[in-house]
PDB file of C-alpha atoms and ligand atoms in Angstrom:
ATOM      1  CA  MET A   1      10.172 -11.737  22.511  1.00 56.00           C
ATOM      2  CA  VAL A   2       7.379 -12.405  25.071  1.00 59.00           C
ATOM      3  CA  ASN A   3       4.361 -10.136  25.605  1.00 82.00           C
ATOM      4  CA  GLN A   4       4.795  -8.159  22.327  1.00 93.00           C
ATOM      5  CA  LYS A   5       1.534  -6.745  21.096  1.00 96.00           C
ATOM      6  CA  ARG A   6       0.667  -7.499  17.546  1.00 97.00           C
ATOM      7  CA  ILE A   7      -0.144  -4.465  15.298  1.00 98.00           C
ATOM      8  CA  PHE A   8      -1.649  -4.883  11.785  1.00 98.00           C
ATOM      9  CA  ILE A   9      -1.138  -1.782   9.649  1.00 98.00           C
ATOM     10  CA  LEU A  10      -2.978  -1.061   6.334  1.00 98.00           C
ATOM     11  CA  SER A  11      -1.805   1.948   4.380  1.00 98.00           C
ATOM     12  CA  GLY A  12      -2.721   3.706   1.180  1.00 98.00           C
ATOM     13  CA  ALA A  13      -1.603   6.598  -1.019  1.00 98.00           C
ATOM     14  CA  GLY A  14      -2.137   9.229   1.694  1.00 98.00           C
ATOM     15  CA  LEU A  15       0.929   7.744   3.491  1.00 98.00           C
ATOM     16  CA  SER A  16       3.180   8.853   0.670  1.00 98.00           C
ATOM     17  CA  ALA A  17       1.297  12.037  -0.195  1.00 98.00           C
ATOM     18  CA  PRO A  18       3.528  14.196   2.070  1.00 98.00           C
ATOM     19  CA  SER A  19       6.530  12.864   0.138  1.00 98.00           C
ATOM     20  CA  GLY A  20       5.051  14.317  -3.086  1.00 98.00           C
ATOM     21  CA  ILE A  21       3.598  11.076  -4.438  1.00 98.00           C
ATOM     22  CA  LYS A  22       0.137  11.680  -5.974  1.00 97.00           C
ATOM     23  CA  THR A  23      -2.874   9.995  -4.577  1.00 98.00           C
ATOM     24  CA  PHE A  24      -5.601   8.487  -6.850  1.00 97.00           C
ATOM     25  CA  ARG A  25      -8.938  10.057  -6.084  1.00 96.00           C
ATOM     26  CA  SER A  26      -8.337  13.793  -5.163  1.00 94.00           C
ATOM     27  CA  ASP A  27      -8.858  16.691  -7.430  1.00 92.00           C
ATOM     28  CA  THR A  28      -5.242  16.506  -8.354  1.00 93.00           C
ATOM     29  CA  GLY A  29      -5.026  12.745  -8.161  1.00 96.00           C
ATOM     30  CA  LEU A  30      -3.846  10.252 -10.803  1.00 96.00           C
ATOM     31  CA  TRP A  31      -7.413   9.359 -11.832  1.00 95.00           C
ATOM     32  CA  GLU A  32      -8.126  12.977 -12.833  1.00 94.00           C
ATOM     33  CA  GLU A  33      -5.306  12.852 -15.457  1.00 93.00           C
ATOM     34  CA  HIS A  34      -5.591   9.219 -16.527  1.00 94.00           C
ATOM     35  CA  ASN A  35      -8.392   6.891 -17.434  1.00 96.00           C
ATOM     36  CA  VAL A  36      -8.264   4.126 -14.775  1.00 96.00           C
ATOM     37  CA  ILE A  37      -9.549   1.599 -17.407  1.00 96.00           C
ATOM     38  CA  ASP A  38      -6.705   2.480 -19.685  1.00 97.00           C
ATOM     39  CA  VAL A  39      -3.808   2.285 -17.232  1.00 97.00           C
ATOM     40  CA  ALA A  40      -4.964   0.026 -14.375  1.00 98.00           C
ATOM     41  CA  THR A  41      -6.710  -2.928 -15.889  1.00 98.00           C
ATOM     42  CA  PRO A  42      -5.319  -5.988 -17.750  1.00 98.00           C
ATOM     43  CA  GLU A  43      -7.683  -4.946 -20.738  1.00 98.00           C
ATOM     44  CA  GLY A  44      -6.004  -1.532 -20.860  1.00 98.00           C
ATOM     45  CA  PHE A  45      -2.588  -3.106 -21.000  1.00 98.00           C
ATOM     46  CA  ARG A  46      -3.609  -5.470 -23.820  1.00 97.00           C
ATOM     47  CA  ARG A  47      -4.995  -2.582 -25.813  1.00 97.00           C
ATOM     48  CA  ASP A  48      -2.112  -0.153 -25.459  1.00 97.00           C
ATOM     49  CA  PRO A  49       0.889  -1.662 -23.554  1.00 97.00           C
ATOM     50  CA  SER A  50       3.170   1.245 -24.409  1.00 97.00           C
ATOM     51  CA  LEU A  51       0.844   3.826 -22.790  1.00 97.00           C
ATOM     52  CA  VAL A  52       0.733   1.672 -19.662  1.00 98.00           C
ATOM     53  CA  THR A  53       4.508   1.144 -19.651  1.00 98.00           C
ATOM     54  CA  GLU A  54       5.020   4.871 -19.969  1.00 97.00           C
ATOM     55  CA  PHE A  55       2.575   5.636 -17.052  1.00 97.00           C
ATOM     56  CA  TYR A  56       4.561   3.309 -14.813  1.00 98.00           C
ATOM     57  CA  ASN A  57       7.932   4.629 -16.029  1.00 98.00           C
ATOM     58  CA  ALA A  58       6.830   8.081 -14.868  1.00 97.00           C
ATOM     59  CA  ARG A  59       5.538   6.638 -11.529  1.00 98.00           C
ATOM     60  CA  ARG A  60       8.912   4.869 -11.086  1.00 98.00           C
ATOM     61  CA  ARG A  61      10.860   8.131 -11.677  1.00 98.00           C
ATOM     62  CA  ASP A  62       8.651   9.844  -9.154  1.00 98.00           C
ATOM     63  CA  THR A  63       9.339   7.091  -6.569  1.00 98.00           C
ATOM     64  CA  LEU A  64      13.085   7.203  -7.201  1.00 98.00           C
ATOM     65  CA  ARG A  65      13.049  11.019  -6.625  1.00 98.00           C
ATOM     66  CA  ALA A  66      10.922  10.823  -3.465  1.00 98.00           C
ATOM     67  CA  LYS A  67      12.093  10.624   0.176  1.00 98.00           C
ATOM     68  CA  PRO A  68      10.277   8.962   3.055  1.00 98.00           C
ATOM     69  CA  ASN A  69       8.364  11.369   5.209  1.00 98.00           C
ATOM     70  CA  ALA A  70       7.825  11.494   8.998  1.00 98.00           C
ATOM     71  CA  ALA A  71       4.993   9.029   8.702  1.00 98.00           C
ATOM     72  CA  HIS A  72       7.130   6.330   7.007  1.00 98.00           C
ATOM     73  CA  LYS A  73       9.872   7.041   9.620  1.00 98.00           C
ATOM     74  CA  ALA A  74       7.334   6.607  12.456  1.00 98.00           C
ATOM     75  CA  LEU A  75       6.323   3.240  11.102  1.00 98.00           C
ATOM     76  CA  PHE A  76       9.965   2.242  11.128  1.00 98.00           C
ATOM     77  CA  LYS A  77      10.241   3.440  14.723  1.00 98.00           C
ATOM     78  CA  LEU A  78       7.132   1.231  15.608  1.00 98.00           C
ATOM     79  CA  GLU A  79       8.682  -1.755  13.810  1.00 97.00           C
ATOM     80  CA  GLN A  80      11.934  -1.296  15.880  1.00 97.00           C
ATOM     81  CA  SER A  81      10.149  -1.028  19.246  1.00 96.00           C
ATOM     82  CA  LYS A  82      10.594  -4.229  21.354  1.00 95.00           C
ATOM     83  CA  HIS A  83       7.037  -3.866  22.666  1.00 95.00           C
ATOM     84  CA  PHE A  84       5.366  -4.504  19.337  1.00 97.00           C
ATOM     85  CA  GLU A  85       5.251  -7.083  16.550  1.00 97.00           C
ATOM     86  CA  VAL A  86       4.288  -5.204  13.401  1.00 98.00           C
ATOM     87  CA  ILE A  87       3.043  -6.342  10.046  1.00 98.00           C
ATOM     88  CA  HIS A  88       2.314  -3.771   7.436  1.00 98.00           C
ATOM     89  CA  TYR A  89       0.203  -4.352   4.390  1.00 98.00           C
ATOM     90  CA  THR A  90       0.488  -1.473   2.066  1.00 98.00           C
ATOM     91  CA  GLN A  91      -1.574  -0.831  -1.091  1.00 98.00           C
ATOM     92  CA  ASN A  92       1.278   1.520  -2.278  1.00 98.00           C
ATOM     93  CA  ILE A  93       3.572   0.372  -5.058  1.00 98.00           C
ATOM     94  CA  ASP A  94       6.406   2.837  -4.079  1.00 98.00           C
ATOM     95  CA  ASN A  95       9.331   1.816  -1.859  1.00 98.00           C
ATOM     96  CA  LEU A  96       9.289   4.732   0.633  1.00 98.00           C
ATOM     97  CA  CYS A  97       8.734   2.403   3.656  1.00 98.00           C
ATOM     98  CA  GLU A  98      11.729   0.355   2.685  1.00 98.00           C
ATOM     99  CA  LYS A  99      13.742   3.615   2.117  1.00 98.00           C
ATOM    100  CA  ALA A 100      12.785   4.501   5.751  1.00 98.00           C
ATOM    101  CA  GLY A 101      14.236   1.177   6.841  1.00 98.00           C
ATOM    102  CA  CYS A 102      11.080  -0.972   7.252  1.00 98.00           C
ATOM    103  CA  ASP A 103      11.312  -4.591   6.422  1.00 96.00           C
ATOM    104  CA  ARG A 104       7.922  -5.892   7.519  1.00 97.00           C
ATOM    105  CA  VAL A 105       5.940  -4.645   4.569  1.00 98.00           C
ATOM    106  CA  ILE A 106       3.707  -6.614   2.176  1.00 98.00           C
ATOM    107  CA  HIS A 107       2.882  -4.842  -1.029  1.00 98.00           C
ATOM    108  CA  MET A 108      -0.487  -6.100  -1.693  1.00 98.00           C
ATOM    109  CA  HIS A 109      -0.802  -4.211  -4.951  1.00 98.00           C
ATOM    110  CA  GLY A 110       2.723  -5.062  -6.023  1.00 98.00           C
ATOM    111  CA  SER A 111       5.755  -2.748  -6.715  1.00 98.00           C
ATOM    112  CA  VAL A 112       6.614  -0.198  -9.363  1.00 98.00           C
ATOM    113  CA  MET A 113      10.201  -1.288  -9.002  1.00 98.00           C
ATOM    114  CA  GLU A 114       9.441  -4.672 -10.497  1.00 98.00           C
ATOM    115  CA  MET A 115       8.471  -6.059 -13.885  1.00 98.00           C
ATOM    116  CA  ARG A 116       6.828  -9.484 -14.416  1.00 98.00           C
ATOM    117  CA  CYS A 117       7.347 -11.731 -17.451  1.00 98.00           C
ATOM    118  CA  LEU A 118       3.887 -12.739 -19.006  1.00 97.00           C
ATOM    119  CA  ASN A 119       5.754 -15.691 -20.530  1.00 97.00           C
ATOM    120  CA  CYS A 120       7.616 -17.299 -17.658  1.00 98.00           C
ATOM    121  CA  ASN A 121       6.209 -15.294 -14.703  1.00 97.00           C
ATOM    122  CA  SER A 122       9.808 -14.211 -13.531  1.00 98.00           C
ATOM    123  CA  VAL A 123       9.893 -11.078 -11.506  1.00 98.00           C
ATOM    124  CA  ILE A 124      12.564  -8.670 -12.394  1.00 97.00           C
ATOM    125  CA  SER A 125      13.699  -5.700 -10.334  1.00 97.00           C
ATOM    126  CA  THR A 126      14.209  -2.413 -12.149  1.00 97.00           C
ATOM    127  CA  ILE A 127      15.123   1.198 -11.509  1.00 97.00           C
ATOM    128  CA  ALA A 128      15.279   2.138 -15.211  1.00 97.00           C
ATOM    129  CA  ASP A 129      12.601   3.045 -17.660  1.00 98.00           C
ATOM    130  CA  THR A 130      11.313  -0.060 -19.440  1.00 98.00           C
ATOM    131  CA  SER A 131       9.739  -0.578 -22.988  1.00 97.00           C
ATOM    132  CA  MET A 132       7.827  -3.103 -24.831  1.00 96.00           C
ATOM    133  CA  LYS A 133      11.021  -3.946 -26.734  1.00 96.00           C
ATOM    134  CA  ASP A 134      12.731  -5.280 -23.602  1.00 97.00           C
ATOM    135  CA  GLN A 135      13.858  -8.808 -23.235  1.00 97.00           C
ATOM    136  CA  CYS A 136      13.041 -11.110 -20.243  1.00 97.00           C
ATOM    137  CA  ILE A 137      16.475 -11.827 -18.605  1.00 96.00           C
ATOM    138  CA  SER A 138      15.111 -15.267 -17.703  1.00 97.00           C
ATOM    139  CA  CYS A 139      13.304 -16.733 -20.774  1.00 98.00           C
ATOM    140  CA  LYS A 140      14.723 -14.272 -23.291  1.00 97.00           C
ATOM    141  CA  ASP A 141      11.251 -13.548 -24.660  1.00 97.00           C
ATOM    142  CA  ILE A 142      10.841 -10.000 -26.076  1.00 97.00           C
ATOM    143  CA  GLY A 143       7.945  -7.735 -25.404  1.00 96.00           C
ATOM    144  CA  CYS A 144       6.495  -9.738 -22.598  1.00 97.00           C
ATOM    145  CA  LEU A 145       7.279  -7.621 -19.546  1.00 98.00           C
ATOM    146  CA  ARG A 146       4.448  -5.833 -17.588  1.00 98.00           C
ATOM    147  CA  PRO A 147       4.652  -3.860 -14.402  1.00 98.00           C
ATOM    148  CA  ASN A 148       4.321  -6.191 -11.326  1.00 98.00           C
ATOM    149  CA  VAL A 149       1.401  -4.311  -9.974  1.00 98.00           C
ATOM    150  CA  VAL A 150      -2.210  -5.437  -9.220  1.00 98.00           C
ATOM    151  CA  TRP A 151      -4.859  -3.960 -11.560  1.00 98.00           C
ATOM    152  CA  PHE A 152      -8.565  -4.047 -11.097  1.00 98.00           C
ATOM    153  CA  GLY A 153      -9.885  -7.603 -11.574  1.00 98.00           C
ATOM    154  CA  GLU A 154      -6.569  -9.085 -10.482  1.00 98.00           C
ATOM    155  CA  MET A 155      -5.775 -10.945  -7.200  1.00 98.00           C
ATOM    156  CA  PRO A 156      -3.885  -8.808  -4.602  1.00 98.00           C
ATOM    157  CA  TYR A 157      -0.688 -10.340  -3.068  1.00 98.00           C
ATOM    158  CA  GLY A 158      -0.607 -11.961   0.377  1.00 97.00           C
ATOM    159  CA  LEU A 159      -4.415 -12.182   0.913  1.00 97.00           C
ATOM    160  CA  ASP A 160      -4.173 -15.794   2.222  1.00 97.00           C
ATOM    161  CA  MET A 161      -2.613 -14.453   5.467  1.00 96.00           C
ATOM    162  CA  VAL A 162      -4.770 -11.458   6.165  1.00 97.00           C
ATOM    163  CA  ASN A 163      -7.644 -13.075   7.988  1.00 97.00           C
ATOM    164  CA  ASP A 164      -5.209 -14.828  10.421  1.00 98.00           C
ATOM    165  CA  LEU A 165      -3.182 -11.717  10.938  1.00 98.00           C
ATOM    166  CA  ILE A 166      -6.203  -9.604  11.767  1.00 98.00           C
ATOM    167  CA  GLU A 167      -7.632 -12.297  14.021  1.00 98.00           C
ATOM    168  CA  SER A 168      -4.446 -12.523  15.993  1.00 97.00           C
ATOM    169  CA  CYS A 169      -3.583  -8.749  16.174  1.00 97.00           C
ATOM    170  CA  ASP A 170      -4.212  -6.511  19.180  1.00 97.00           C
ATOM    171  CA  LEU A 171      -4.549  -3.285  17.226  1.00 98.00           C
ATOM    172  CA  MET A 172      -5.277  -2.335  13.573  1.00 98.00           C
ATOM    173  CA  ILE A 173      -3.919   0.996  12.297  1.00 98.00           C
ATOM    174  CA  VAL A 174      -5.162   2.242   8.946  1.00 98.00           C
ATOM    175  CA  VAL A 175      -3.344   5.203   7.322  1.00 98.00           C
ATOM    176  CA  GLY A 176      -4.120   7.352   4.328  1.00 98.00           C
ATOM    177  CA  THR A 177      -6.600   5.271   2.294  1.00 98.00           C
ATOM    178  CA  SER A 178     -10.088   6.326   0.957  1.00 98.00           C
ATOM    179  CA  GLY A 179     -11.578   2.914   1.494  1.00 97.00           C
ATOM    180  CA  ASN A 180     -12.771   2.780  -2.094  1.00 97.00           C
ATOM    181  CA  VAL A 181     -10.964  -0.419  -3.233  1.00 98.00           C
ATOM    182  CA  ALA A 182     -11.717  -3.893  -2.223  1.00 98.00           C
ATOM    183  CA  PRO A 183     -10.456  -6.077  -0.561  1.00 98.00           C
ATOM    184  CA  ALA A 184      -8.374  -3.625   1.460  1.00 98.00           C
ATOM    185  CA  SER A 185     -11.601  -1.554   2.210  1.00 98.00           C
ATOM    186  CA  GLU A 186     -12.991  -4.857   3.902  1.00 98.00           C
ATOM    187  CA  PHE A 187     -10.225  -5.257   6.429  1.00 98.00           C
ATOM    188  CA  VAL A 188     -11.727  -2.982   9.043  1.00 98.00           C
ATOM    189  CA  ARG A 189     -14.882  -5.187   8.824  1.00 98.00           C
ATOM    190  CA  TYR A 190     -12.666  -8.286   9.741  1.00 98.00           C
ATOM    191  CA  ALA A 191     -11.347  -6.210  12.755  1.00 98.00           C
ATOM    192  CA  ASN A 192     -14.894  -5.426  13.753  1.00 98.00           C
ATOM    193  CA  CYS A 193     -15.821  -9.176  13.611  1.00 98.00           C
ATOM    194  CA  TYR A 194     -12.905 -10.079  15.802  1.00 98.00           C
ATOM    195  CA  GLU A 195     -13.614  -7.120  18.126  1.00 97.00           C
ATOM    196  CA  LYS A 196     -10.220  -5.545  17.476  1.00 97.00           C
ATOM    197  CA  HIS A 197      -9.531  -1.929  18.138  1.00 97.00           C
ATOM    198  CA  ALA A 198      -9.176  -0.206  14.783  1.00 98.00           C
ATOM    199  CA  VAL A 199      -7.827   3.324  14.333  1.00 98.00           C
ATOM    200  CA  LEU A 200      -7.971   5.363  11.155  1.00 98.00           C
ATOM    201  CA  LEU A 201      -5.487   8.175  10.530  1.00 98.00           C
ATOM    202  CA  ASN A 202      -6.639  10.016   7.403  1.00 98.00           C
ATOM    203  CA  LEU A 203      -6.734  13.591   6.054  1.00 98.00           C
ATOM    204  CA  GLU A 204     -10.475  13.529   5.841  1.00 98.00           C
ATOM    205  CA  GLU A 205     -13.551  11.358   6.630  1.00 97.00           C
ATOM    206  CA  THR A 206     -14.013   8.313   4.380  1.00 97.00           C
ATOM    207  CA  GLN A 207     -16.996   6.087   3.660  1.00 93.00           C
ATOM    208  CA  SER A 208     -15.532   3.629   6.304  1.00 95.00           C
ATOM    209  CA  THR A 209     -15.136   6.037   9.121  1.00 97.00           C
ATOM    210  CA  GLN A 210     -18.110   4.743  11.044  1.00 97.00           C
ATOM    211  CA  SER A 211     -16.428   1.249  11.279  1.00 98.00           C
ATOM    212  CA  PHE A 212     -13.443   2.484  13.255  1.00 98.00           C
ATOM    213  CA  ASN A 213     -13.192   2.759  16.950  1.00 98.00           C
ATOM    214  CA  GLU A 214     -11.042   5.829  16.742  1.00 97.00           C
ATOM    215  CA  VAL A 215     -10.455   8.384  14.003  1.00 98.00           C
ATOM    216  CA  ILE A 216      -7.646  10.876  13.830  1.00 98.00           C
ATOM    217  CA  LEU A 217      -8.079  13.435  11.073  1.00 98.00           C
ATOM    218  CA  GLY A 218      -5.085  15.386   9.635  1.00 98.00           C
ATOM    219  CA  ASP A 219      -1.935  15.046   7.758  1.00 98.00           C
ATOM    220  CA  CYS A 220      -0.336  11.687   8.706  1.00 98.00           C
ATOM    221  CA  SER A 221       3.154  12.988   8.539  1.00 98.00           C
ATOM    222  CA  LYS A 222       2.032  15.023  11.707  1.00 98.00           C
ATOM    223  CA  THR A 223      -0.484  12.645  13.301  1.00 98.00           C
ATOM    224  CA  LEU A 224       1.260   9.323  12.861  1.00 98.00           C
ATOM    225  CA  PRO A 225       4.525  10.224  14.604  1.00 98.00           C
ATOM    226  CA  GLN A 226       2.515  11.520  17.603  1.00 98.00           C
ATOM    227  CA  TYR A 227       0.327   8.488  17.708  1.00 98.00           C
ATOM    228  CA  VAL A 228       3.339   6.155  17.433  1.00 98.00           C
ATOM    229  CA  ASP A 229       5.224   7.942  20.239  1.00 97.00           C
ATOM    230  CA  GLU A 230       2.153   7.661  22.481  1.00 96.00           C
ATOM    231  CA  LEU A 231       1.877   3.926  21.669  1.00 97.00           C
ATOM    232  CA  ILE A 232       5.563   3.323  22.474  1.00 96.00           C
ATOM    233  CA  GLU A 233       5.517   5.445  25.657  1.00 95.00           C
ATOM    234  CA  THR A 234       2.467   3.639  26.972  1.00 94.00           C
ATOM    235  CA  LYS A 235       3.469   0.266  25.590  1.00 91.00           C
ATOM    236  CA  GLY A 236       0.172   0.254  23.736  1.00 87.00           C
ATOM    237  CA  LYS A 237      -2.136   1.511  26.505  1.00 83.00           C
ATOM    238  CA  VAL A 238      -3.565   4.300  24.401  1.00 80.00           C
ATOM    239  CA  TYR A 239      -6.103   2.004  22.932  1.00 80.00           C
TER     240      TYR A 239
HETATM  241  C1  LIG B   1      -4.036  11.598   3.400  1.00 97.10           C
HETATM  242  C2  LIG B   1      -3.043  12.556   3.192  1.00 97.10           C
HETATM  243  C3  LIG B   1      -2.180  12.795   4.231  1.00 97.10           C
HETATM  244  C4  LIG B   1      -4.114  12.267   1.414  1.00 97.10           C
HETATM  245  N1  LIG B   1      -2.325  12.219   5.378  1.00 97.10           N
HETATM  246  N2  LIG B   1      -4.157  11.119   4.656  1.00 97.10           N
HETATM  247  C5  LIG B   1     -17.377  -4.045  -9.404  1.00 97.10           C
HETATM  248  C6  LIG B   1     -16.872  -4.230 -10.702  1.00 97.10           C
HETATM  249  C7  LIG B   1     -15.626  -4.749 -10.837  1.00 97.10           C
HETATM  250  C8  LIG B   1     -14.770  -4.978  -9.848  1.00 97.10           C
HETATM  251  C9  LIG B   1     -15.348  -4.658  -8.510  1.00 97.10           C
HETATM  252  C10 LIG B   1     -16.601  -4.209  -8.368  1.00 97.10           C
HETATM  253  N3  LIG B   1     -16.797  -4.005  -7.011  1.00 97.10           N
HETATM  254  C11 LIG B   1     -15.724  -4.284  -6.374  1.00 97.10           C
HETATM  255  C12 LIG B   1     -14.749  -4.737  -7.180  1.00 97.10           C
HETATM  256  C13 LIG B   1     -13.389  -5.096  -6.934  1.00 97.10           C
HETATM  257  C14 LIG B   1     -12.322  -4.088  -7.199  1.00 97.10           C
HETATM  258  C15 LIG B   1     -12.749  -2.729  -6.556  1.00 97.10           C
HETATM  259  O1  LIG B   1     -12.616  -2.625  -5.313  1.00 97.10           O
HETATM  260  N4  LIG B   1     -13.346  -1.839  -7.338  1.00 97.10           N
HETATM  261  C16 LIG B   1     -13.860  -0.555  -6.738  1.00 97.10           C
HETATM  262  C17 LIG B   1     -13.204   0.536  -7.375  1.00 97.10           C
HETATM  263  C18 LIG B   1     -15.351  -0.687  -6.856  1.00 97.10           C
HETATM  264  N5  LIG B   1     -11.110  -4.550  -6.642  1.00 97.10           N
HETATM  265  C19 LIG B   1     -10.223  -5.366  -7.346  1.00 97.10           C
HETATM  266  O2  LIG B   1     -10.475  -5.650  -8.517  1.00 97.10           O
HETATM  267  C20 LIG B   1      -9.079  -5.906  -6.612  1.00 97.10           C
HETATM  268  N6  LIG B   1      -8.955  -7.251  -6.758  1.00 97.10           N
HETATM  269  C21 LIG B   1      -9.987  -8.080  -6.313  1.00 97.10           C
HETATM  270  O3  LIG B   1     -10.882  -7.774  -5.701  1.00 97.10           O
HETATM  271  O4  LIG B   1      -9.745  -9.434  -6.570  1.00 97.10           O
HETATM  272  C22 LIG B   1     -10.682 -10.331  -6.142  1.00 97.10           C
HETATM  273  C23 LIG B   1     -10.528 -11.537  -7.048  1.00 97.10           C
HETATM  274  C24 LIG B   1     -11.146 -12.641  -6.645  1.00 97.10           C
HETATM  275  C25 LIG B   1     -11.089 -13.760  -7.453  1.00 97.10           C
HETATM  276  C26 LIG B   1     -10.437 -13.699  -8.643  1.00 97.10           C
HETATM  277  C27 LIG B   1      -9.851 -12.613  -9.074  1.00 97.10           C
HETATM  278  C28 LIG B   1      -9.911 -11.383  -8.349  1.00 97.10           C
HETATM  279  C29 LIG B   1      -7.819  -5.369  -7.116  1.00 97.10           C
HETATM  280  C30 LIG B   1      -7.704  -3.868  -6.885  1.00 97.10           C
HETATM  281  C31 LIG B   1      -6.396  -3.275  -7.521  1.00 97.10           C
HETATM  282  C32 LIG B   1      -6.306  -1.794  -7.250  1.00 97.10           C
HETATM  283  N7  LIG B   1      -5.267  -1.379  -8.022  1.00 97.10           N
HETATM  284  C33 LIG B   1      -4.838   0.029  -7.843  1.00 97.10           C
HETATM  285  C34 LIG B   1      -3.721   0.376  -8.807  1.00 97.10           C
HETATM  286  C35 LIG B   1      -2.415  -0.403  -8.325  1.00 97.10           C
HETATM  287  C36 LIG B   1      -1.198  -0.119  -9.146  1.00 97.10           C
HETATM  288  C37 LIG B   1      -0.939   1.417  -9.095  1.00 97.10           C
HETATM  289  O5  LIG B   1      -0.600   1.952  -8.031  1.00 97.10           O
HETATM  290  O6  LIG B   1      -0.966   2.074 -10.217  1.00 97.10           O
HETATM  291  O7  LIG B   1      -4.450   0.259  -6.522  1.00 97.10           O
HETATM  292  S1  LIG B   1      -6.179   1.258  -8.141  1.00 97.10           S
HETATM  293  C38 LIG B   1      -5.618   2.344  -6.798  1.00 97.10           C
HETATM  294  O8  LIG B   1      -6.593   2.411  -5.718  1.00 97.10           O
HETATM  295  C39 LIG B   1      -4.233   1.619  -6.289  1.00 97.10           C
HETATM  296  C40 LIG B   1      -4.510   1.911  -4.786  1.00 97.10           C
HETATM  297  O9  LIG B   1      -3.695   1.032  -4.038  1.00 97.10           O
HETATM  298  C41 LIG B   1      -6.024   1.782  -4.558  1.00 97.10           C
HETATM  299  C42 LIG B   1      -6.516   2.408  -3.265  1.00 97.10           C
HETATM  300  O10 LIG B   1      -6.391   3.815  -3.276  1.00 97.10           O
HETATM  301  P1  LIG B   1      -6.022   4.530  -2.025  1.00 97.10           P
HETATM  302  O11 LIG B   1      -4.552   4.223  -1.565  1.00 97.10           O
HETATM  303  O12 LIG B   1      -6.975   4.457  -0.971  1.00 97.10           O
HETATM  304  O13 LIG B   1      -5.787   6.062  -2.593  1.00 97.10           O
HETATM  305  P2  LIG B   1      -7.038   7.209  -2.694  1.00 97.10           P
HETATM  306  O14 LIG B   1      -6.468   8.218  -3.590  1.00 97.10           O
HETATM  307  O15 LIG B   1      -8.284   6.580  -3.059  1.00 97.10           O
HETATM  308  O16 LIG B   1      -7.202   7.756  -1.181  1.00 97.10           O
HETATM  309  C43 LIG B   1      -6.076   8.429  -0.538  1.00 97.10           C
HETATM  310  C44 LIG B   1      -6.627   8.852   0.828  1.00 97.10           C
HETATM  311  O17 LIG B   1      -5.563   9.416   1.585  1.00 97.10           O
HETATM  312  C45 LIG B   1      -7.697   9.887   0.792  1.00 97.10           C
HETATM  313  O18 LIG B   1      -8.763   9.526   1.643  1.00 97.10           O
HETATM  314  C46 LIG B   1      -7.018  11.196   1.236  1.00 97.10           C
HETATM  315  O19 LIG B   1      -7.912  11.967   2.070  1.00 97.10           O
HETATM  316  C47 LIG B   1      -5.877  10.646   2.172  1.00 97.10           C
HETATM  317  N8  LIG B   1      -4.770  11.466   2.325  1.00 97.10           N
HETATM  318  N9  LIG B   1      -3.262  12.966   1.796  1.00 97.10           N
HETATM  319  C48 LIG B   1      -3.394  11.421   5.560  1.00 97.10           C
HETATM  320  N10 LIG B   1      -1.155  13.698   4.078  1.00 97.10           N
END
């Protein structure tokens, strides 16, 4: 398709909040109920793998129950538009974008719907609860499966492509992230370096607000559909 404008999207927990999925850093967020070191680091997993397995079993059950909201559906609409070529990096481990129909999504912090074998590195899809007594279907080792998610100190997925994708995009849209966690928090700085228009759609101001050319505050299940409709109607002329 000629003359398509390229859009780089970065999303965080706020995108799935209107679907009832908890964010991390609010008063009612996951890090209020759980110690981040216990459940989101390799050290925590080594210390108490069953605790971590249960934490992600509960998150998987929440994901299975949840439905995509209007913001996920707006991203699908944008992906479908012939005027744009969209690539979406999400920090989220849920599959609500895919449930909305999206297929241009890279899960930089992995997926709660997958386990990874510490022995043979096979990645295994699952919708069921898992336990430390499970066997790897590939190498048959027992007790070696961990959630295929990215914990603190681990390397996020797909980073090798990010710089090129931001350099070659026409617009960066950032949705529902506090900007507390690197390297995702740095992506807007890349956009600044390449003089790309960057827009933030978030419930509230974040520590990165100043780095954006445009900030739209509010619930993204309301603001994103409106923003996407304007982009499509104007073929990208709103920025
Ligand atoms: C709405 C809304 C609505 C609500 N509408 N908006 C010092 C010491 C050690 C490490 C570091 C250090 N300094 C920096 C680091 C690096 C570290 C890091 O950033 N730490 C900081 C905490 C300081 N980063 C890493 O370790 C990363 N890896 C790395 O850097 O590798 C480099 C490397 C190089 C060489 C060798 C090896 C490595 C990995 C980070 C992994 C993060 N993992 C988690 C868990 C993933 C699995 C899981 O989901 O359980 O990822 S932590 C958690 O935070 C999760 C999220 O993806 C991530 C970001 O959170 P997010 O999405 O922004 O959520 P919130 O809750 O913070 O914000 C939600 C926002 O939405 C809010 O602003 C709301 O207002 C808004 N909102 N409702 C619109 N309806």
